[in-house]
Coordinates of C-alpha atoms in Angstrom, one line a residue:
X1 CA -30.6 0.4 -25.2
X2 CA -27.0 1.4 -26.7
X3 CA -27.7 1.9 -30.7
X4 CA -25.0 1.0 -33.5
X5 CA -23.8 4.8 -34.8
X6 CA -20.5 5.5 -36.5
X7 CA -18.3 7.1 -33.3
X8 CA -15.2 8.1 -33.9
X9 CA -12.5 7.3 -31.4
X10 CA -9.4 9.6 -31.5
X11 CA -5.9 8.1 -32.7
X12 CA -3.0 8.6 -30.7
X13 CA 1.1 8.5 -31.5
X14 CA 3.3 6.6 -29.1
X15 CA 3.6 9.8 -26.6
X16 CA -0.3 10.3 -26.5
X17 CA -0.9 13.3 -28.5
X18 CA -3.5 12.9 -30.9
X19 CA -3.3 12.3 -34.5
X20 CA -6.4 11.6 -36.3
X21 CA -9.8 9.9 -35.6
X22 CA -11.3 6.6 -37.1
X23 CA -14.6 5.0 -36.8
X24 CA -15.0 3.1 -33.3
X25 CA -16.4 0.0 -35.1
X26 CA -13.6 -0.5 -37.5
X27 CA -10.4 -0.1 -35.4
X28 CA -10.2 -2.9 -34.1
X29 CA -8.6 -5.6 -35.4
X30 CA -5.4 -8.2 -35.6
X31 CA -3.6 -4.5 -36.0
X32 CA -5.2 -2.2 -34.0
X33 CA -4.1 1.4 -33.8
X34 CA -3.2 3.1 -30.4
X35 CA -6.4 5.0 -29.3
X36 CA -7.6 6.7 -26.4
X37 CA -10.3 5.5 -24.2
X38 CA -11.0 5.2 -20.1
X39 CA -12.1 2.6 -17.9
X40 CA -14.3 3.4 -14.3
X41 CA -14.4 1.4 -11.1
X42 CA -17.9 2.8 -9.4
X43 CA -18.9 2.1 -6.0
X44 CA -22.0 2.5 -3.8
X45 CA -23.0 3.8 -0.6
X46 CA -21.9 0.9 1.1
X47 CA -18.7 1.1 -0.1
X48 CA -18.6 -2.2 -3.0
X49 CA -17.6 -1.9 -6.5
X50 CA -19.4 -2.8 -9.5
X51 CA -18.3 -5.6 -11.3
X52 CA -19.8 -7.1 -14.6
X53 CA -19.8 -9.5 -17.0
X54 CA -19.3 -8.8 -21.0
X55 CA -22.5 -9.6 -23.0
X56 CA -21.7 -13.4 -24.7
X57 CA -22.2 -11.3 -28.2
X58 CA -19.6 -9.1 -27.9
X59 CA -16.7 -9.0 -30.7
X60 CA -13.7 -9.4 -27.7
X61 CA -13.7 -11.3 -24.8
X62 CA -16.9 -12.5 -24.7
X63 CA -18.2 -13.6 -21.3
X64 CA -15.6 -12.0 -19.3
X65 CA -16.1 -10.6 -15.7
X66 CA -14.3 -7.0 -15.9
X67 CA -14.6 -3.7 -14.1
X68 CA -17.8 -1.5 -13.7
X69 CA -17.2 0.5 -17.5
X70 CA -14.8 0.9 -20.2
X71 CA -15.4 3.2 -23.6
X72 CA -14.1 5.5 -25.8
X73 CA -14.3 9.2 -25.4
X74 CA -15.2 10.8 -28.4
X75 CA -12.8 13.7 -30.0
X76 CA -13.1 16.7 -28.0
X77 CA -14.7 14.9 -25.5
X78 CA -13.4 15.1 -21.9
X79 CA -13.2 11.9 -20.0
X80 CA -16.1 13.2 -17.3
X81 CA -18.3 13.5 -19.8
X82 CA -17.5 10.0 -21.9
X83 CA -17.8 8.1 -18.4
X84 CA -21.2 9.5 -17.9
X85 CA -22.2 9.0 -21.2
X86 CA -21.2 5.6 -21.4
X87 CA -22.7 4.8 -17.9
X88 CA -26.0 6.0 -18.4
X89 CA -25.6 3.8 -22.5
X90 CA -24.4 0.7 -20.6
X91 CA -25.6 0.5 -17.6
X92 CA -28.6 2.8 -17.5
X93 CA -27.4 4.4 -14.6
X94 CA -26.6 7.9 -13.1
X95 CA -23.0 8.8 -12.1
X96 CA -22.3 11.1 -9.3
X97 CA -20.1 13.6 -11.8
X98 CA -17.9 15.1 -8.5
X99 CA -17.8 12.0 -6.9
X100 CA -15.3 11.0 -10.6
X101 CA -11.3 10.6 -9.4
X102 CA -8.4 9.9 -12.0
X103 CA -6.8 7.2 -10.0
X104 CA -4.1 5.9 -12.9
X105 CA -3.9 8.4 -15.4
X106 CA -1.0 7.0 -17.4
X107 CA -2.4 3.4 -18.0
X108 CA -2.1 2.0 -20.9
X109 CA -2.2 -1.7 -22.2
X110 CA -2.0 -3.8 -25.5
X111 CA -3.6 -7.3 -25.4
X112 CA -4.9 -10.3 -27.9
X113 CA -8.1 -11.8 -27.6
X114 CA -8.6 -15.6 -28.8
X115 CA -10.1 -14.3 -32.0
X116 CA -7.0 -12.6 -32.8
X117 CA -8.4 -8.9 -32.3
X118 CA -6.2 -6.4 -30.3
X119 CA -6.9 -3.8 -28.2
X120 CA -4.3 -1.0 -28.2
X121 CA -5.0 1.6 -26.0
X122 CA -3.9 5.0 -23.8
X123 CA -7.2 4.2 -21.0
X124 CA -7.0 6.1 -17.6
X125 CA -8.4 4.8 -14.8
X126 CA -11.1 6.5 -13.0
X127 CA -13.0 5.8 -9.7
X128 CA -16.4 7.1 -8.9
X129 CA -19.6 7.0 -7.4
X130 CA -23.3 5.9 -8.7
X131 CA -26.0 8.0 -8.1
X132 CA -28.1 5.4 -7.2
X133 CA -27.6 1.3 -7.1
X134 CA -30.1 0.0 -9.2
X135 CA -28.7 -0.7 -13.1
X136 CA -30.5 -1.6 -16.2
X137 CA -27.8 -2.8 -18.0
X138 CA -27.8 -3.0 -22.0
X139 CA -28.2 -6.7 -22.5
X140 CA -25.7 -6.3 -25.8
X141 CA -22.9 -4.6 -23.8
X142 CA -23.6 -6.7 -19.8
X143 CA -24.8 -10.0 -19.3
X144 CA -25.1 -9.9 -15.5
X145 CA -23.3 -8.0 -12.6
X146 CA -22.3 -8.1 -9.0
X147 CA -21.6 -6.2 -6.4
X148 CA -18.3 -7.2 -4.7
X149 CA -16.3 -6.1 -1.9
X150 CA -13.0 -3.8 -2.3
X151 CA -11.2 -6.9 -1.1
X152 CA -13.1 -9.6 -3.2
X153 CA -12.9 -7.1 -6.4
X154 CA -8.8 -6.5 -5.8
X155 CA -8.6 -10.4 -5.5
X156 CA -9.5 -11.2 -8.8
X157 CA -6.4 -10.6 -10.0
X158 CA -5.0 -13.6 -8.9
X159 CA -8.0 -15.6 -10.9
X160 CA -6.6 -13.8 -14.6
X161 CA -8.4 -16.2 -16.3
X162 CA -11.9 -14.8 -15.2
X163 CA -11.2 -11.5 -16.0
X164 CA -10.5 -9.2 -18.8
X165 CA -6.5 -8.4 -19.3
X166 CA -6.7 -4.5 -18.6
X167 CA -8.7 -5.6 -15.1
X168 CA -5.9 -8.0 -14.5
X169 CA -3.4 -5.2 -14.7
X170 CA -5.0 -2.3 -13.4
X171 CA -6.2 -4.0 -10.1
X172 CA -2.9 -4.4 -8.6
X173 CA -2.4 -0.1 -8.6
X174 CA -5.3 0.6 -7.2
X175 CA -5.2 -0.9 -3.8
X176 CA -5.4 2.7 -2.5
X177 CA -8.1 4.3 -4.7
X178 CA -10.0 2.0 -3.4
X179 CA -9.5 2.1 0.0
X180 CA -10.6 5.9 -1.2
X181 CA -13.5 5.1 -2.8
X182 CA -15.1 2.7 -0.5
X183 CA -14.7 5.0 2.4
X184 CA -17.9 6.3 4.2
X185 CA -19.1 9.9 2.4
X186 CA -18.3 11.7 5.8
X187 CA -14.7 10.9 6.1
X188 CA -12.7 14.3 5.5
X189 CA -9.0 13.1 3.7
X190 CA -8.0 16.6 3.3
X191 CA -8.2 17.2 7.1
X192 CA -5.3 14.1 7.7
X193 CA -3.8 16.0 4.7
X194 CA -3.6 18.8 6.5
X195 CA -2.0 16.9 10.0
X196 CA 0.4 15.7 7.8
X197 CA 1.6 19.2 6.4
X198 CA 1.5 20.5 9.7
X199 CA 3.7 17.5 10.9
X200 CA 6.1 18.0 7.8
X201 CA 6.8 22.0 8.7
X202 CA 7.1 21.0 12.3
X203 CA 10.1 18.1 11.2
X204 CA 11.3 20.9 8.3
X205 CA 12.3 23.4 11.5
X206 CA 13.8 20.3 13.9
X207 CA 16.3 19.1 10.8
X208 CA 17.4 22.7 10.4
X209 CA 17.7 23.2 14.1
X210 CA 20.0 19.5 14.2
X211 CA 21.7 20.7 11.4
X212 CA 23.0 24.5 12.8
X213 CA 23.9 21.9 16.4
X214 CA 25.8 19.4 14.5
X215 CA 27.7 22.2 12.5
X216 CA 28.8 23.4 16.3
X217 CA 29.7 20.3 16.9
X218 CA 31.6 19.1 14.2
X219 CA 32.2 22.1 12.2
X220 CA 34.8 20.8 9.7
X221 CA 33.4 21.9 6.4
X222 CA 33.6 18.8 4.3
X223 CA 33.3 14.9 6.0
X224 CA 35.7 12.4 4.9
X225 CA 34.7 9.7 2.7
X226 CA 30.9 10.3 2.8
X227 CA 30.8 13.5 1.5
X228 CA 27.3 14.8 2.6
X229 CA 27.1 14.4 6.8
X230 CA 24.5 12.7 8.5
X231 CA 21.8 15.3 9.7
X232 CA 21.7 16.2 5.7
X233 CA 21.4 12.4 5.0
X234 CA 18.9 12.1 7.4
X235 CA 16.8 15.0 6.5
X236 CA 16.5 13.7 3.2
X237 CA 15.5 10.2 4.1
X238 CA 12.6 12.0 6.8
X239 CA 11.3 14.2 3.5
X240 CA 11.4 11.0 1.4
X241 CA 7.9 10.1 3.6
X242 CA 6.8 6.6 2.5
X243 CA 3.2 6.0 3.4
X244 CA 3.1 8.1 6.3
X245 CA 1.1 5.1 7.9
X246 CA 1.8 5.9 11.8
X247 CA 1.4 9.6 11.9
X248 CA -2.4 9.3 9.9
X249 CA -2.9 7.2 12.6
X250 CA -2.3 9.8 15.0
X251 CA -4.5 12.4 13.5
X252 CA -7.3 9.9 13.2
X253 CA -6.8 8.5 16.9
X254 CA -6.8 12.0 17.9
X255 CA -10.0 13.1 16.0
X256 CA -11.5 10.0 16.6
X257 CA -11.2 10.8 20.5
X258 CA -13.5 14.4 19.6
X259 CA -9.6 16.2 19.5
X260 CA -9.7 19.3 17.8
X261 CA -7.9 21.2 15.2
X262 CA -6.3 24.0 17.8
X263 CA -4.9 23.9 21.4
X264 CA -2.6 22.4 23.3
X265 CA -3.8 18.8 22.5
X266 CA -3.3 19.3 19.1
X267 CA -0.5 20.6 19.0
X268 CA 1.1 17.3 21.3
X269 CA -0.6 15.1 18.2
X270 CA 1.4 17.1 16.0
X271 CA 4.7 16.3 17.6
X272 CA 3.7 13.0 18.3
X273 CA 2.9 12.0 14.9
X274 CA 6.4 14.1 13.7
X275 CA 8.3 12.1 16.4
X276 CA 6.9 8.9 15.1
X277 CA 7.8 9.2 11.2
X278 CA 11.2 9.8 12.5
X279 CA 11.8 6.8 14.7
X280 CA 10.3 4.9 11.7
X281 CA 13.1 6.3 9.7
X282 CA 15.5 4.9 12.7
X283 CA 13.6 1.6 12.4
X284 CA 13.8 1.2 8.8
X285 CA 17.7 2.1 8.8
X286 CA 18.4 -0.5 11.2
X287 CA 15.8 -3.8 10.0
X288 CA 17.6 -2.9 6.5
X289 CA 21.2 -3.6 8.4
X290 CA 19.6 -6.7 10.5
X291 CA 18.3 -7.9 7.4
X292 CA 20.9 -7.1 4.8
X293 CA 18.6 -5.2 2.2
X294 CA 19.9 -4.0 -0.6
X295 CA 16.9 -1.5 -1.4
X296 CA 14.5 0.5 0.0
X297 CA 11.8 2.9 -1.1
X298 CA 13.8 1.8 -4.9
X299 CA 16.8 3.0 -3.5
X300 CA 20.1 1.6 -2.0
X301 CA 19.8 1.4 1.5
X302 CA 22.2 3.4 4.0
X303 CA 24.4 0.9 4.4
X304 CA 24.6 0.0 0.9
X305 CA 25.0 4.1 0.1
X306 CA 27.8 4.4 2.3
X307 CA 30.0 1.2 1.6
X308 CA 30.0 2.3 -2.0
X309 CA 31.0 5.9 -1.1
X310 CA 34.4 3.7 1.2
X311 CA 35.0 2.1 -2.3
X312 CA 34.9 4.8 -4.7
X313 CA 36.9 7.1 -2.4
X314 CA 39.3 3.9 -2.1
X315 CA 38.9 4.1 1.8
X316 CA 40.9 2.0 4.3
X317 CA 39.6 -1.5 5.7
X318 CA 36.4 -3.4 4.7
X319 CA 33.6 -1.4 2.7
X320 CA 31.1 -3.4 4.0
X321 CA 32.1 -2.9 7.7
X322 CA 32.5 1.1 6.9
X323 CA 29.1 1.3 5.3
X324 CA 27.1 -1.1 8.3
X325 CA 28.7 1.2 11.0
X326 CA 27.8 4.1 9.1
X327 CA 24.2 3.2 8.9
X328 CA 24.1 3.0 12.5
X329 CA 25.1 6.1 13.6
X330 CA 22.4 7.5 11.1
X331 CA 20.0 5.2 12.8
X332 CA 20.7 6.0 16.3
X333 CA 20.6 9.7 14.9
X334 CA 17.4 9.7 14.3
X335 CA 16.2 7.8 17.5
X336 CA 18.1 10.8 19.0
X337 CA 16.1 12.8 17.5
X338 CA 12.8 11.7 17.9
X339 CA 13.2 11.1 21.5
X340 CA 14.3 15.2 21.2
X341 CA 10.5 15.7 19.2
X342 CA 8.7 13.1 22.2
X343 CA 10.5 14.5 25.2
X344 CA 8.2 17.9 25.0
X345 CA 4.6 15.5 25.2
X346 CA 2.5 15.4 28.4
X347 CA 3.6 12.6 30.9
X348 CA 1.0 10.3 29.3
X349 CA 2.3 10.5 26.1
X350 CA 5.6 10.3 27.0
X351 CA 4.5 6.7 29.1
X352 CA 2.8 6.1 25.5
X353 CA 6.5 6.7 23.6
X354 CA 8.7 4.8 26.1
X355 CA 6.0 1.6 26.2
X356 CA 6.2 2.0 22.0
X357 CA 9.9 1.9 21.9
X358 CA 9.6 -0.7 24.5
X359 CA 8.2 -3.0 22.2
X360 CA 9.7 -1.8 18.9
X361 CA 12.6 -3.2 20.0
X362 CA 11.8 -6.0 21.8
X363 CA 9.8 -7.0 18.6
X364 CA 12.9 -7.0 16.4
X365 CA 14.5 -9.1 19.2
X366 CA 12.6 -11.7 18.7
X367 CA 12.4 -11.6 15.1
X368 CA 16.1 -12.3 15.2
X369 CA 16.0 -15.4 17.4
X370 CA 12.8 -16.7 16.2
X371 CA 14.7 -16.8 12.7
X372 CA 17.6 -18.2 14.3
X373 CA 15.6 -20.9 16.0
X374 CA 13.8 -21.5 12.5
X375 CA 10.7 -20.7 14.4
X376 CA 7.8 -22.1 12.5
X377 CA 5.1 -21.9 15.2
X378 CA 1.8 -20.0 14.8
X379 CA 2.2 -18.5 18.6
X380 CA 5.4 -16.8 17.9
X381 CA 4.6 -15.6 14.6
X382 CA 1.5 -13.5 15.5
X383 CA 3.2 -12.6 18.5
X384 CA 6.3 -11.1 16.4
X385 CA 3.5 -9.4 14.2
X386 CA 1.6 -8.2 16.9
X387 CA 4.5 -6.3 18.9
X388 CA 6.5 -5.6 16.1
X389 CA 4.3 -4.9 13.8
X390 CA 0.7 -4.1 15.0
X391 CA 1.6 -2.3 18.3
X392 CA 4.4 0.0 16.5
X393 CA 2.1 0.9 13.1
X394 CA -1.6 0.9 14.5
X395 CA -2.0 0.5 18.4
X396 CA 0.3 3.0 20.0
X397 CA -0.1 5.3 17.4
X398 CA -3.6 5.7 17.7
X399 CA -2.9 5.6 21.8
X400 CA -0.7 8.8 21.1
X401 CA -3.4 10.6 19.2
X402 CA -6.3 9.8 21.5
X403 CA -4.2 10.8 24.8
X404 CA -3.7 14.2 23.3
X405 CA -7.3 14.9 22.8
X406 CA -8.2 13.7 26.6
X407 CA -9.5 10.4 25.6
X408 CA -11.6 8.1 28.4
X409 CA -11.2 4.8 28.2
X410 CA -14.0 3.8 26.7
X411 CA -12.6 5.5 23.6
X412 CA -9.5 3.8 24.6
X413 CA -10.3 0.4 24.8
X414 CA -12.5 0.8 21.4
X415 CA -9.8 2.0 19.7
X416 CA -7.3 -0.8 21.5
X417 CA -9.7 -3.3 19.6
X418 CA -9.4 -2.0 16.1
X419 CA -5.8 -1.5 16.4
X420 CA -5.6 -5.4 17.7
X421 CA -7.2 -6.4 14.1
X422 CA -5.7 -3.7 11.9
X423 CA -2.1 -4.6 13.1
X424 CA -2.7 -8.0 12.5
X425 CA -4.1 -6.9 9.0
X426 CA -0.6 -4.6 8.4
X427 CA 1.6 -7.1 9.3
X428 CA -0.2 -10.4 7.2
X429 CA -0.2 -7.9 4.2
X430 CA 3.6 -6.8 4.7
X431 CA 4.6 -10.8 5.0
X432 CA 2.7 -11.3 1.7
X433 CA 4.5 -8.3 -0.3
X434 CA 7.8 -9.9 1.1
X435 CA 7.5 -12.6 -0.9
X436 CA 5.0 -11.4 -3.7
X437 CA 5.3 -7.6 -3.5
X438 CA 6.7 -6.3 -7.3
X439 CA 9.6 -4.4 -6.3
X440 CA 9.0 -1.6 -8.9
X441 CA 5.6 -0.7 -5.9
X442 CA 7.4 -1.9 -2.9
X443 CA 10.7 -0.3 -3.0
X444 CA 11.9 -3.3 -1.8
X445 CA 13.5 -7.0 -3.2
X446 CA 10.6 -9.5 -3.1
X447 CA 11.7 -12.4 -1.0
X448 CA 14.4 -10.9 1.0
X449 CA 11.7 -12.4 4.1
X450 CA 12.5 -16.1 3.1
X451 CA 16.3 -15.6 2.8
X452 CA 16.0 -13.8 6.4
X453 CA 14.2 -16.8 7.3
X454 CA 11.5 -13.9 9.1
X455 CA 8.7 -15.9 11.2
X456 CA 5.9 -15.3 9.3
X457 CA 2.5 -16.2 9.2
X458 CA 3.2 -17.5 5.7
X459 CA 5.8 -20.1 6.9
X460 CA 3.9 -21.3 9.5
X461 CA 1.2 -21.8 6.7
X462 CA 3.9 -23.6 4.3
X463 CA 4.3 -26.0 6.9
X464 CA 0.9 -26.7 7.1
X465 CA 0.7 -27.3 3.1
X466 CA 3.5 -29.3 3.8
X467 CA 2.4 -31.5 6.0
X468 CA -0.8 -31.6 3.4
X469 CA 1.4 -33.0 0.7
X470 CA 0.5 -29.6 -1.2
X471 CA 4.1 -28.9 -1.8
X472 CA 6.9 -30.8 -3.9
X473 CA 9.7 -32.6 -2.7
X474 CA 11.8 -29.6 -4.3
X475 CA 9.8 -27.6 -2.6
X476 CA 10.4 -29.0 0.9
X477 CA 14.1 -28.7 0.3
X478 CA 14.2 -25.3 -0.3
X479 CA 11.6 -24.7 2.4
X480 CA 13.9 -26.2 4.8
X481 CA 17.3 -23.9 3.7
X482 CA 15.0 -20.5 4.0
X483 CA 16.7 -18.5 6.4
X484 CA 20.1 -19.9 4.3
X485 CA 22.0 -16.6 3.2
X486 CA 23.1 -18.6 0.0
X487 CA 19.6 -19.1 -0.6
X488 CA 19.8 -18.4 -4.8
X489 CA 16.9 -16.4 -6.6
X490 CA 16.3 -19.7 -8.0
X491 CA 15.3 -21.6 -4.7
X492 CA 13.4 -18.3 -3.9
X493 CA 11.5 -18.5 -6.7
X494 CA 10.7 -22.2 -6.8
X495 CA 9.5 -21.8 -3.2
X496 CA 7.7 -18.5 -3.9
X497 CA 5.4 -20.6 -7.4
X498 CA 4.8 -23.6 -4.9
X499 CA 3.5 -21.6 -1.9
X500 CA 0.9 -19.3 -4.1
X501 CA 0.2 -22.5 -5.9
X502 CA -0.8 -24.3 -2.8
X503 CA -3.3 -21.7 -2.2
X504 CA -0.8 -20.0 0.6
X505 CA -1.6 -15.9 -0.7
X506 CA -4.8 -16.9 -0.6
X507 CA -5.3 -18.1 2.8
X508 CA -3.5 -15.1 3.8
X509 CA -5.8 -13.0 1.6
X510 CA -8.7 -14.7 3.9
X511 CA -7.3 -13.8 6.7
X512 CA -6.4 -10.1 6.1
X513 CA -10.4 -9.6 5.1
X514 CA -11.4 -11.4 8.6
X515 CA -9.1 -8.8 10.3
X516 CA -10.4 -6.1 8.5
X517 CA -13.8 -6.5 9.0
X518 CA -13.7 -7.3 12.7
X519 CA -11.4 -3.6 12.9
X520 CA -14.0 -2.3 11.5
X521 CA -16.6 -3.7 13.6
X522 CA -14.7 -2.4 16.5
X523 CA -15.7 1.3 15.4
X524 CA -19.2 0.6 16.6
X525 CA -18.4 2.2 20.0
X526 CA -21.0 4.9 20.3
X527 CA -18.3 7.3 22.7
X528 CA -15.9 7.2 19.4
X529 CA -16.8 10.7 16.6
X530 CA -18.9 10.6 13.3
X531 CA -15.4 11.5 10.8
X532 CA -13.0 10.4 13.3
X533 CA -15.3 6.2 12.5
X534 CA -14.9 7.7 8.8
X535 CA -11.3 8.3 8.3
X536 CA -10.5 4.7 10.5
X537 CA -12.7 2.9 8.1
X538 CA -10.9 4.3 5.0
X539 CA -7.6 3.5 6.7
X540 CA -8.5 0.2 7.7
X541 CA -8.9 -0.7 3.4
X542 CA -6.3 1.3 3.0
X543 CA -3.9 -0.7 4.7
X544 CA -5.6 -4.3 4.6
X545 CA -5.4 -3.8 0.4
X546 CA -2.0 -1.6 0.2
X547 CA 0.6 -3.0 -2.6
X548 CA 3.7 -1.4 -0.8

């Protein structure tokens, strides 16, 4: 049992340095003082998080589910040792002291409890592990506890009302700690790590080799208009990364298929995952012109870029035409050049590419008439996700990788299996950050989808609360004008509130944990490796709870 003593908790200034210290039972109050203190999200060997509830005594918030810990570090104490401290005074449990990870270092919150009593504080946000499961929890601090799953625990911020405020907010950021966190002991991050540095010095040498061709071939010194020419342009969007989704996916299909770190087969994973993260940067230039984005990755998109560079230098004709024609050549000089990176695989992998390509495009095809058609169907809309989506993100990729390490098809159709769930996983949780992403995380405007008129998962669903009588009249209207251009952030908005309010996000939610769990099931295969299982798992949370 925790005893009363007279801790002092450090004072902080608005920039965090520290400026005095005060006694822990006394700041708080209706004006409390920014202090510093640290909240920890600890998980098991099976991969759930701890979850408990605040003792119905306590001063703030009493009765309120939150995460695993919170506290105050004493002065001169280092977070590490506060969490284990508090832990063991909470909890009475063991932390796993290396297993500790700073997953949001610069979180901070201010919020009002009922009673009036604020809480004011600089708190970074730590994941770790506990030694062992069983707790015996301070009965003046926890009430009761549960063990939840990542997906379960991340949900609960849609129920705010359940939980404590700094829960509320820090959930949300820490879609990929978790994912982190939860994974299986034996995965190995820092070997996808080192894939993906590999891949990055490979792509570093390509650009400079485009670069030194295009100079050749147009070897005026400045470029009209534009100012900085396209291979620069384009090298800059290829560093800019993103989540770096497909080419992981190479590494792990690869590893996961017994490849190994040397030879020629790694070396073909190499340029296939390099040659991927290019065509996405192809792909991403041209949906961005299909769907008239004004952002991405929180900045204007090409086409965007380049019509304001026509009206600044006061070109001739239309800016808008300038910068959309722009933004294609970029796009198609990228596919150039990651057909240049694919055209040196083995035959199989080259098959692999073309069949990828294949269905890239023929993906976006029928994104565009199924929007044009106001296609509302389920069929169409999982088959738009699964070629579009699922194949391009998850499937092939992992098809690439394994082909490079000599896979059977055993190994094959195992990994077919969990790329058939986890695609479906991707491209549910992409629909939902279309129209509920925060565009500070995403890059991205939030419901850019419903003014596309995209056939989603989620519409199909909003018809079905329709034809419940779950959605307004109002509602309806605007439902029936998405895929409108003058659609107004108004009618987006409305039609965003309605759908979450009919329980829509969390169907979806539902379904993304289904699709997880059966990817994950699909790992099972005996003829698939030990860390290659590992690093699929992580990926599969990863990408099921990402928030962009």
């Amino acid at each position: 049992m925790t005893t009363v003593t007279t801790d002092l908790v450090e004072l902080l200034d608005d920039t965090g340095a520290a400026i005095g210290t005060a006694p822990r039972l006394s700041v708080h109050g209706p004006d409390t003082p920014l202090h510093r203190a640290f909240s920890v999200h600890l998980f098991d060997d099976r991969g759930q998080v701890l979850f408990t509830r605040r003792a119905l005594t306590k001063a703030t918030w009493p009765g309120v589910w939150t995460n695993s810990c919170c506290g105050h570090p004493r002065p001169g104490e280092d977070d590490r040792t506060a969490i284990v401290r508090r832990v063991r005074e909470e909890l009475g449990a063991e932390v796993d002291p290396d297993s500790l990870r700073l997953a949001l270092p610069d979180f901070r919150y201010r919020a009002t409890d009922a009673s009036g009593v604020v809480e004011n504080e600089i708190c970074p946000v730590w994941t770790g592990r506990l030694a062992e499961p069983e707790l015996m929890p301070d009965p003046d601090e926890v009430v009761e506890y549960a063990w939840l799953t990542p997906e379960r625990a991340l949900a609960l911020a849609e129920t705010p009302e359940l939980i404590s405020p700094w829960a509320v907010r820090q959930l949300p950021q820490l879609t990929r700690a978790y994912a982190v966190a939860a994974s299986p002991t034996t995965a190995a991050p820092s070997d996808a790590a080192t894939t993906l540095a590999a891949v990055d010095t490979l792509l570093r040498a390509e650009l400079v080799e485009l670069a030194e061709e295009w100079r050749l071939s147009a070897p005026e010194r400045t470029v009209d208009v534009l100012g900085e020419d396209l291979p620069g342009w384009l090298t800059a969007l290829v560093d800019d990364g993103g989540k770096r989704i497909r080419p992981t996916m190479v590494h792990w299909g690869h590893r996961a298929a017994g490849g190994g770190s040397t030879g020629p087969g790694h070396e073909a994973m190499i340029r296939a995952a390099g040659a991927l993260e290019v065509l996405h940067v192809f792909a991403l230039i041209h949906d961005d012109v299909m769907d008239r984005s004004d952002a991405r990755r929180g900045r204007p998109t090409a086409h965007i870029r380049a019509a304001a560079a026509h009206r600044e230098a006061d070109g001739s004709g239309s800016a808008e035409d300038f910068g959309t024609n722009i933004a294609i050549l970029l796009g198609d000089l990228a596919h150039h050049q990651a057909d240049r990176l694919a055209a040196e695989l083995p035959a199989s992998m080259r098959q692999e590419w073309w069949r990828l390509g294949t269905e890239l495009i023929a993906g976006q095809r029928a994104d565009l008439t199924g929007a044009a058609a106001r296609r509302r169907d389920l069929a169409h809309a999982e088959r738009v996700s699964r070629i579009k989506s699922g194949a391009y993100t998850i499937t092939r990729p992992l098809r690439l990788g394994a082909l490079a390490a000599g896979a059977d098809d055993q190994v094959l159709a195992a990994l077919a299996d969990y790329g058939r769930h986890l695609g479906i996983a991707f491209a549910l949780r992409d629909d939902l950050l279309g129209i509920w992403g925060d565009p500070r995380v995403t890059g991205k405007p939030a419901g850019d989808d419903l003014r596309a008129g995209k056939a989603t998962i989620i519409l199909t669903l909003a018809e079905g609360a329709l034809a419940d009588g779950l959605l307004s009249a109002d509602a309806e209207r605007v439902l029936r004008r998405v895929g409108s251009p003058d659609l107004t952030d108004t009618e987006v908005e409305l039609l965003r509130e309605a759908l979450a309010e009919a329980g829509v996000g969390g169907w979806v939610e539902e379904l993304i944990a289904d699709e997880v769990r059966l990817a994950e099931g699909a790992l099972s295969c005996p003829a698939l490796t030990a860390d290659g299982v590992a690093g699929l798992t992580a990926m599969a949370r990863r990408i099921g709870w990402r928030a962009r």
